[in-house]
Short mmCIF file of C-alpha atoms and ligand atoms in Angstrom, two decimals:
data_model
loop_
_atom_site.label_atom_id
_atom_site.label_comp_id
_atom_site.label_asym_id
_atom_site.label_seq_id
_atom_site.Cartn_x
_atom_site.Cartn_y
_atom_site.Cartn_z
CA MET A 14 -0.01 0.22 0.06
CA PRO A 15 1.65 3.28 -1.16
CA ARG A 16 2.36 5.94 1.68
CA ILE A 17 4.15 9.17 1.48
CA GLY A 18 5.81 9.87 4.80
CA PRO A 19 2.75 9.81 6.92
CA ILE A 20 0.19 9.61 4.25
CA ASP A 21 -1.42 6.55 3.70
CA LEU A 22 -3.06 6.76 -0.08
CA GLY A 23 -5.08 3.35 -0.10
CA GLU A 24 -4.43 0.40 -2.57
CA PHE A 25 -3.92 1.94 -5.72
CA PRO A 26 -4.44 6.05 -5.56
CA LEU A 27 -5.41 7.90 -8.19
CA LEU A 28 -3.78 11.47 -8.24
CA LEU A 29 -4.68 14.67 -9.78
CA ALA A 30 -2.03 16.22 -12.01
CA PRO A 31 -0.58 19.45 -11.11
CA MET A 32 -2.05 21.77 -14.13
CA GLU A 33 -1.58 25.10 -14.57
CA ASP A 34 -4.71 27.23 -14.95
CA VAL A 35 -6.59 24.00 -14.30
CA SER A 36 -6.02 22.54 -11.01
CA ASP A 37 -7.04 25.39 -8.85
CA PRO A 38 -9.38 25.09 -5.84
CA PRO A 39 -12.56 25.22 -7.70
CA PHE A 40 -11.54 22.31 -9.94
CA ARG A 41 -9.69 20.53 -7.09
CA ALA A 42 -13.22 20.11 -5.25
CA LEU A 43 -14.86 18.37 -8.09
CA CYS A 44 -12.06 15.95 -8.45
CA LYS A 45 -11.95 15.28 -4.79
CA GLN A 46 -15.78 14.68 -4.78
CA HIS A 47 -15.36 12.29 -7.45
CA GLY A 48 -12.60 10.33 -5.90
CA ALA A 49 -9.14 11.86 -6.29
CA ASP A 50 -7.05 10.42 -3.76
CA LEU A 51 -4.08 12.79 -3.89
CA MET A 52 -4.25 16.29 -5.43
CA PHE A 53 -1.84 19.18 -6.21
CA THR A 54 -1.76 22.72 -6.61
CA GLU A 55 -0.90 24.49 -9.93
CA PHE A 56 2.77 24.60 -10.09
CA ILE A 57 4.14 27.80 -8.43
CA SER A 58 7.49 30.06 -9.24
CA SER A 59 9.97 29.88 -6.49
CA GLU A 60 11.38 33.27 -7.54
CA GLY A 61 7.85 34.61 -7.46
CA LEU A 62 7.01 33.09 -4.06
CA ILE A 63 9.85 34.68 -2.27
CA ARG A 64 9.17 38.07 -3.71
CA LYS A 65 5.60 37.29 -2.41
CA ALA A 66 3.87 37.84 -5.75
CA ALA A 67 0.32 37.99 -5.70
CA LYS A 68 0.10 35.30 -8.30
CA GLY A 69 2.02 32.80 -6.28
CA MET A 70 0.33 33.54 -3.11
CA LYS A 71 -2.85 32.92 -4.58
CA LYS A 72 -1.97 29.67 -5.36
CA LEU A 73 -0.87 28.64 -1.89
CA ASP A 74 -4.67 28.58 -0.96
CA ILE A 75 -5.27 25.03 0.06
CA PHE A 76 -8.21 23.57 2.33
CA GLU A 77 -8.99 21.33 4.87
CA GLN A 78 -11.24 19.15 2.68
CA GLU A 79 -8.71 19.04 0.04
CA ARG A 80 -6.17 16.61 1.97
CA PRO A 81 -3.93 15.07 1.14
CA ILE A 82 -2.53 17.86 -0.96
CA GLY A 83 0.75 18.72 -2.25
CA ILE A 84 2.07 22.19 -3.16
CA GLN A 85 4.13 22.02 -6.43
CA LEU A 86 7.10 24.48 -6.74
CA PHE A 87 9.31 25.08 -9.49
CA GLY A 88 12.65 27.11 -9.99
CA GLY A 89 16.31 26.66 -11.01
CA SER A 90 17.96 28.64 -8.05
CA GLU A 91 18.62 26.26 -4.93
CA ASP A 92 18.42 29.25 -2.72
CA ALA A 93 15.04 30.44 -4.01
CA MET A 94 13.46 26.61 -3.68
CA GLU A 95 14.78 26.26 -0.26
CA GLU A 96 13.09 29.61 0.96
CA ALA A 97 9.86 28.58 -1.09
CA ALA A 98 9.56 25.39 0.53
CA ARG A 99 9.45 26.91 3.90
CA ILE A 100 7.07 29.68 2.78
CA ALA A 101 5.13 26.60 1.26
CA GLU A 102 5.21 24.76 4.31
CA ALA A 103 3.92 27.46 6.37
CA VAL A 104 0.23 27.01 4.59
CA ARG A 105 0.38 23.37 5.81
CA PRO A 106 0.07 21.25 2.90
CA ASP A 107 0.68 17.35 3.33
CA LEU A 108 3.85 17.36 1.15
CA ILE A 109 5.75 19.46 -1.05
CA ASP A 110 6.31 18.39 -4.67
CA ILE A 111 8.97 19.65 -7.06
CA ASN A 112 8.34 19.97 -10.84
CA TYR A 113 11.30 18.68 -12.95
CA GLY A 114 8.93 17.85 -16.01
CA CYS A 115 7.76 21.12 -17.19
CA PRO A 116 9.01 21.72 -20.76
CA VAL A 117 7.60 25.28 -21.55
CA HIS A 118 9.68 27.68 -22.89
CA LYS A 119 9.45 30.15 -19.84
CA VAL A 120 10.24 27.72 -17.26
CA VAL A 121 12.78 25.95 -19.22
CA ASN A 122 14.78 29.23 -20.00
CA LYS A 123 15.27 29.68 -16.33
CA GLY A 124 16.65 26.52 -15.78
CA ALA A 125 13.85 25.25 -13.85
CA GLY A 126 11.31 22.18 -14.82
CA ALA A 127 12.63 19.88 -17.22
CA CYS A 128 15.67 21.68 -17.85
CA LEU A 129 17.37 20.17 -14.76
CA LEU A 130 17.23 16.78 -16.04
CA GLN A 131 20.06 17.85 -18.09
CA ASP A 132 22.30 18.61 -14.78
CA VAL A 133 21.32 15.88 -12.33
CA ASP A 134 23.92 16.80 -9.91
CA LYS A 135 22.03 20.14 -9.65
CA MET A 136 18.78 18.47 -9.45
CA VAL A 137 20.17 16.20 -6.65
CA ARG A 138 21.74 19.29 -4.85
CA LEU A 139 18.51 21.25 -5.35
CA THR A 140 16.22 18.33 -3.87
CA GLU A 141 18.45 17.59 -0.99
CA LYS A 142 18.28 21.25 -0.02
CA VAL A 143 14.39 21.23 -0.12
CA VAL A 144 14.15 18.02 1.80
CA LYS A 145 16.28 19.43 4.41
CA ALA A 146 14.52 22.75 4.53
CA VAL A 147 11.26 21.15 5.43
CA LYS A 148 9.71 18.64 7.69
CA LEU A 149 6.98 17.54 5.21
CA PRO A 150 7.42 14.56 2.80
CA VAL A 151 9.01 16.06 -0.38
CA THR A 152 8.03 14.44 -4.20
CA VAL A 153 9.20 15.10 -7.53
CA LYS A 154 7.50 14.72 -10.61
CA THR A 155 9.82 14.45 -13.67
CA ARG A 156 9.72 13.18 -17.09
CA LEU A 157 11.66 10.11 -18.63
CA GLY A 158 14.59 12.43 -19.75
CA TRP A 159 15.27 15.71 -21.36
CA SER A 160 15.35 14.14 -25.07
CA GLU A 161 14.46 10.87 -26.35
CA GLN A 162 18.27 10.11 -26.72
CA THR A 163 18.63 11.12 -22.79
CA LYS A 164 16.22 9.10 -20.72
CA ASN A 165 17.93 9.44 -17.24
CA ILE A 166 15.06 8.56 -15.10
CA MET A 167 16.53 5.56 -13.70
CA GLU A 168 19.62 7.52 -12.46
CA VAL A 169 17.43 10.32 -11.44
CA ALA A 170 15.15 8.24 -9.54
CA GLU A 171 18.11 6.23 -7.56
CA ARG A 172 19.75 9.46 -6.78
CA LEU A 173 16.83 11.53 -5.78
CA GLN A 174 15.56 8.68 -3.52
CA ASP A 175 18.97 8.77 -1.71
CA VAL A 176 18.78 12.12 -0.99
CA GLY A 177 15.26 11.44 0.61
CA ILE A 178 12.30 11.89 -1.88
CA LYS A 179 9.31 9.97 -0.91
CA ARG A 180 7.74 9.69 -4.42
CA SER A 181 8.50 10.12 -7.97
CA ALA A 182 5.65 10.43 -10.73
CA SER A 183 7.34 9.53 -13.90
CA THR A 184 5.66 11.06 -16.65
CA ASP A 185 6.68 10.53 -20.35
CA ALA A 186 9.60 11.94 -22.49
CA ARG A 187 8.11 12.51 -25.90
CA GLY A 188 10.56 13.16 -28.55
CA HIS A 189 8.95 16.47 -29.69
CA SER A 190 8.08 17.75 -26.37
CA CYS A 191 11.96 17.68 -25.99
CA THR A 192 12.70 18.88 -29.59
CA ARG A 193 10.58 21.88 -28.60
CA ALA A 194 12.07 22.41 -25.54
CA LEU A 195 15.53 22.06 -27.11
CA ARG A 196 14.43 24.93 -29.60
CA ILE A 197 13.78 27.09 -26.62
CA GLY A 198 17.57 26.75 -25.71
CA ARG A 199 18.67 27.80 -29.05
CA MET B 91 3.23 18.81 -27.66
CA TYR B 92 1.57 15.50 -26.80
CA LYS B 93 1.37 14.29 -30.01
CA GLY B 94 3.45 10.85 -29.60
CA PRO B 95 2.38 8.14 -27.13
CA ALA B 96 3.79 8.17 -23.53
CA ASP B 97 6.37 5.83 -22.90
CA TRP B 98 5.52 3.75 -20.01
CA THR B 99 7.92 0.93 -20.27
CA LEU B 100 10.82 2.74 -18.72
CA ILE B 101 8.37 3.79 -15.86
CA GLY B 102 7.75 0.41 -15.30
CA GLU B 103 11.58 -0.57 -15.43
CA VAL B 104 12.00 2.24 -12.63
CA LYS B 105 9.44 0.59 -10.62
CA ASN B 106 10.88 -2.86 -10.93
CA ASN B 107 14.33 -1.76 -10.10
CA PRO B 108 15.17 -3.61 -6.50
CA ARG B 109 16.87 -0.47 -5.57
CA ILE B 110 14.01 1.77 -5.89
CA HIS B 111 11.50 1.62 -2.64
CA ILE B 112 9.68 4.98 -2.91
CA PRO B 113 6.35 4.93 -4.61
CA ILE B 114 6.37 5.26 -8.32
CA PHE B 115 3.10 6.76 -10.01
CA GLY B 116 2.71 6.51 -13.74
CA ASN B 117 1.51 9.68 -15.58
CA GLY B 118 0.56 10.02 -19.26
CA ASP B 119 -2.27 9.51 -21.55
CA ILE B 120 -4.23 7.75 -19.14
CA ASP B 121 -8.04 8.47 -20.50
CA SER B 122 -10.10 5.39 -19.44
CA PRO B 123 -10.57 3.04 -16.72
CA GLU B 124 -9.46 0.10 -18.85
CA LYS B 125 -6.11 2.02 -19.57
CA ALA B 126 -5.48 2.77 -15.71
CA VAL B 127 -6.05 -1.04 -14.93
CA GLU B 128 -4.04 -2.35 -18.08
CA TYR B 129 -1.08 -0.01 -17.04
CA ARG B 130 -1.46 -0.87 -13.42
CA GLU B 131 -1.20 -4.49 -14.41
CA ARG B 132 1.50 -4.24 -17.21
CA TYR B 133 3.87 -1.60 -15.56
CA GLY B 134 3.47 -2.47 -11.80
CA VAL B 135 2.84 1.26 -10.84
CA ASP B 136 1.90 2.24 -7.11
CA GLY B 137 -0.81 4.56 -8.75
CA VAL B 138 -1.58 6.83 -11.67
CA MET B 139 -1.84 10.25 -11.98
CA ILE B 140 -4.41 11.64 -14.28
CA GLY B 141 -4.05 15.12 -15.93
CA ARG B 142 -6.03 16.35 -19.03
CA ALA B 143 -8.69 13.22 -19.21
CA SER B 144 -9.98 15.05 -15.90
CA ILE B 145 -10.50 18.33 -17.60
CA GLY B 146 -14.25 18.76 -17.92
CA HIS B 147 -14.57 15.20 -16.88
CA PRO B 148 -13.50 14.90 -12.87
CA PHE B 149 -16.00 11.68 -13.01
CA ILE B 150 -12.85 9.82 -14.43
CA PHE B 151 -11.67 9.14 -10.75
CA ARG B 152 -14.93 7.52 -9.81
CA GLU B 153 -15.23 5.53 -13.02
CA ILE B 154 -11.50 3.90 -12.69
CA LYS B 155 -12.21 3.05 -8.88
CA HIS B 156 -15.69 1.36 -9.92
CA TYR B 157 -13.93 -0.25 -12.99
CA MET B 158 -11.33 -1.67 -10.61
CA ALA B 159 -13.44 -2.75 -7.87
CA THR B 160 -15.86 -4.41 -9.77
CA GLY B 161 -14.68 -4.92 -13.46
CA GLN B 162 -17.82 -3.43 -15.00
CA GLN B 163 -17.79 0.30 -16.59
CA LEU B 164 -19.77 2.56 -14.49
CA ALA B 165 -22.54 4.33 -16.62
CA PRO B 166 -21.40 7.72 -17.66
CA PRO B 167 -22.68 10.51 -15.99
CA THR B 168 -25.81 12.12 -17.17
CA ILE B 169 -26.17 15.34 -18.74
CA ALA B 170 -27.91 16.75 -15.63
CA GLU B 171 -24.53 15.47 -13.52
CA ARG B 172 -22.64 17.17 -16.40
CA VAL B 173 -24.22 20.48 -15.89
CA GLU B 174 -24.23 20.31 -12.20
CA ALA B 175 -20.58 19.87 -11.98
CA ALA B 176 -20.18 22.63 -14.43
CA ARG B 177 -22.70 24.54 -11.88
CA THR B 178 -20.59 23.57 -9.08
CA HIS B 179 -17.56 24.81 -10.63
CA LEU B 180 -18.99 28.12 -11.69
CA ARG B 181 -20.08 29.08 -7.88
CA SER B 182 -17.10 27.76 -6.34
CA SER B 183 -14.81 29.77 -9.07
CA ILE B 184 -16.99 32.89 -8.26
CA ALA B 185 -16.58 32.29 -4.38
CA TRP B 186 -12.64 31.92 -4.79
CA LYS B 187 -11.92 34.10 -7.42
CA GLY B 188 -14.48 36.88 -7.12
CA LEU B 189 -17.19 37.69 -9.38
CA TYR B 190 -15.44 39.13 -12.29
CA GLU B 191 -12.78 36.59 -12.68
CA GLY B 192 -14.82 33.61 -11.31
CA VAL B 193 -17.00 34.22 -14.35
CA VAL B 194 -14.50 34.94 -16.96
CA GLU B 195 -12.20 32.06 -15.97
CA MET B 196 -14.89 29.65 -16.11
CA ARG B 197 -15.43 30.47 -19.75
CA ARG B 198 -12.93 28.00 -20.77
CA HIS B 199 -14.58 25.13 -18.94
CA TYR B 200 -17.92 25.13 -20.32
CA GLY B 201 -16.91 23.37 -23.67
CA ASN B 202 -15.25 20.48 -21.67
CA TYR B 203 -18.35 19.64 -19.47
CA LEU B 204 -20.73 20.15 -22.27
CA LYS B 205 -18.48 18.09 -25.03
CA GLY B 206 -20.72 15.75 -27.29
CA LEU B 207 -24.09 17.24 -26.60
CA PRO B 208 -25.88 18.00 -29.68
CA ASN B 209 -26.18 21.73 -30.60
CA VAL B 210 -24.08 22.73 -27.90
CA LYS B 211 -22.10 25.39 -29.89
CA GLU B 212 -24.79 28.13 -29.68
CA MET B 213 -25.42 27.56 -25.87
CA ARG B 214 -21.48 27.47 -25.07
CA LEU B 215 -21.48 30.94 -26.97
CA ARG B 216 -23.87 32.54 -24.96
CA LEU B 217 -22.51 30.99 -21.56
CA CYS B 218 -19.20 32.41 -22.64
CA THR B 219 -20.55 36.25 -23.27
CA GLU B 220 -22.73 36.25 -19.98
CA ARG B 221 -21.52 38.00 -17.19
CA ASP B 222 -24.57 37.78 -14.73
CA PRO B 223 -24.11 34.76 -12.62
CA ALA B 224 -27.62 34.26 -12.15
CA VAL B 225 -28.40 34.22 -16.02
CA LEU B 226 -25.78 31.82 -16.31
CA GLU B 227 -27.26 29.36 -14.04
CA ASP B 228 -30.49 29.73 -16.11
CA LEU B 229 -28.48 28.93 -19.13
CA LEU B 230 -27.25 26.07 -17.32
CA ASP B 231 -30.98 24.99 -16.29
CA GLU B 232 -31.98 25.28 -19.98
CA VAL B 233 -29.16 23.00 -21.11
CA ILE B 234 -30.70 20.18 -18.68
CA GLY B 235 -34.37 21.16 -20.01
CA ASN B 236 -33.15 21.07 -23.53
CA TYR B 237 -31.75 17.81 -23.21
CA ALA B 238 -34.55 16.34 -21.25
CA ALA B 239 -36.90 17.57 -24.09
CA GLU B 240 -34.83 16.19 -26.71
CA ALA B 241 -34.32 12.81 -24.64
CA ALA B 242 -38.18 12.43 -24.50
C1 FMN C 484 -2.99 22.66 -19.16
C2 FMN C 484 -1.95 21.76 -18.65
C3 FMN C 484 -1.21 22.37 -17.44
C4 FMN C 484 -0.16 21.92 -17.10
N1 FMN C 484 0.50 22.28 -15.72
C5 FMN C 484 1.33 21.69 -15.34
C6 FMN C 484 2.13 22.12 -13.87
O1 FMN C 484 1.68 23.25 -13.53
N2 FMN C 484 2.97 21.22 -13.37
C7 FMN C 484 3.24 19.85 -13.77
O2 FMN C 484 3.91 19.45 -13.18
N3 FMN C 484 2.49 19.37 -14.81
C8 FMN C 484 1.74 20.43 -15.39
N4 FMN C 484 1.11 19.78 -16.66
C9 FMN C 484 1.44 18.31 -17.00
C10 FMN C 484 0.50 17.38 -16.38
O3 FMN C 484 0.53 17.45 -15.04
C11 FMN C 484 0.72 16.11 -17.00
O4 FMN C 484 2.03 15.61 -16.47
C12 FMN C 484 0.35 15.86 -18.25
O5 FMN C 484 -0.69 16.41 -18.92
C13 FMN C 484 0.48 14.46 -18.71
O6 FMN C 484 -0.68 13.73 -18.31
P1 FMN C 484 -1.96 13.39 -18.90
O7 FMN C 484 -1.66 12.59 -19.94
O8 FMN C 484 -2.94 12.65 -18.23
O9 FMN C 484 -2.93 14.71 -19.11
C14 FMN C 484 0.05 20.27 -17.28
C15 FMN C 484 -0.61 19.82 -18.32
C16 FMN C 484 -1.47 20.68 -18.96
C17 FMN C 484 -2.19 19.89 -20.00
C1 FMN C 485 2.37 26.06 -17.20
C2 FMN C 485 2.29 24.84 -17.74
C3 FMN C 485 3.34 23.84 -17.40
C4 FMN C 485 3.47 22.47 -17.65
N1 FMN C 485 4.12 21.71 -17.01
C5 FMN C 485 4.45 20.54 -17.72
C6 FMN C 485 5.11 19.35 -16.66
O1 FMN C 485 5.90 19.56 -15.58
N2 FMN C 485 5.36 18.17 -17.25
C7 FMN C 485 4.92 17.98 -18.49
O2 FMN C 485 5.19 16.90 -19.02
N3 FMN C 485 4.15 18.93 -19.22
C8 FMN C 485 3.96 19.95 -18.94
N4 FMN C 485 3.24 21.00 -19.36
C9 FMN C 485 2.74 20.62 -20.95
C10 FMN C 485 1.48 20.26 -20.85
O3 FMN C 485 1.15 18.75 -20.29
C11 FMN C 485 1.24 20.07 -22.13
O4 FMN C 485 1.73 19.37 -23.14
C12 FMN C 485 0.94 21.50 -23.12
O5 FMN C 485 0.17 22.46 -22.06
C13 FMN C 485 0.14 21.34 -24.15
O6 FMN C 485 0.88 21.75 -25.22
P1 FMN C 485 0.47 22.81 -26.70
O7 FMN C 485 -0.06 24.10 -26.10
O8 FMN C 485 1.40 22.52 -27.52
O9 FMN C 485 -0.64 21.82 -27.04
C14 FMN C 485 2.99 21.98 -19.12
C15 FMN C 485 2.15 22.90 -19.33
C16 FMN C 485 1.93 24.41 -19.13
C17 FMN C 485 1.13 25.31 -19.80
#
């Protein structure tokens, strides 16, 4: 029976994926009502959060009836992620989730999201900082690799497990999503 | 961005790596109870994460659970249930975001809740241009009424 830290998720949990502009509290309420076992906020920029930007703060809104709920953070700076994790912990979610999967332009450009799959050492350091910064369980959501040719999820999973993550939701690495991300770095 | 199929084989390999003891949840392209069960069996993951298939169709979670528990398909939600889901979404959207934003940001969702209904285009246009929540609620009632009339 899968557990994340103290959270017992039942026999075969169904998770609602974090989705920007979709998985907000109104939508999450419906998913919860219809049986989602674990839900996540939309992703929140660590840089925005440490500046207390309104957009990020609003996304920290979580409700008792949503539990268990994870707050998802993204960022490319270890210090910003560490501080953002503490800010997120203060609103008392059940876990903190790190986004290592997002291929969209504005995220990858900042060295965040899927970009970190190209620098596993940094990914490990960043994860460890977040794990040490908070008492809550830390999970990651990632994809199989940065590109079709560099699927390094096995190394990533082992090394992140070693620094204390509690779950890895592997998503797919489709060639073209990565092509698109690579094009961004041009 | 999501044109190719998700590659679950490698997710299964991670799950089955004897060194890995953290839960591994699979994600990518799950859009039916059959697929959830098939992937569970084939790849051994500890659970699945669902994104796009839940948009406009939060019923997917209970549909999967029912199928896992009984091996039978749950009857699809009725039109009334789908419209009520949209109504709940609208109300809580207004409650959480405020009147203006709540109404406006709900517009991208109506089409998803009403997908596949006959003659939905015109109704969607009306829902997406209306600002008054009371009128929006009337329009949703109208959808249910229209459908009942058609089904009769
Ligand atoms: C509109 C949209 C927004 C998304 N936003 C996020 C996000 O904020 N964080 C994240 O980790 N993944 C995000 N994703 C990816 C989803 O969580 C999920 O990994 C992806 O959609 C694949 O799952 P699916 O095939 O079930 O949709 C987003 C996906 C969509 C479609
Ligand atoms: C804000 C945002 C965050 C996203 N984060 C992720 C992510 O973490 N992992 C992922 O696989 N896809 C992510 N996606 C990609 C979406 O899953 C999806 O492929 C995309 O939004 C749809 O692409 P299209 O606009 O080209 O149709 C994200 C998309 C958005 C808009």
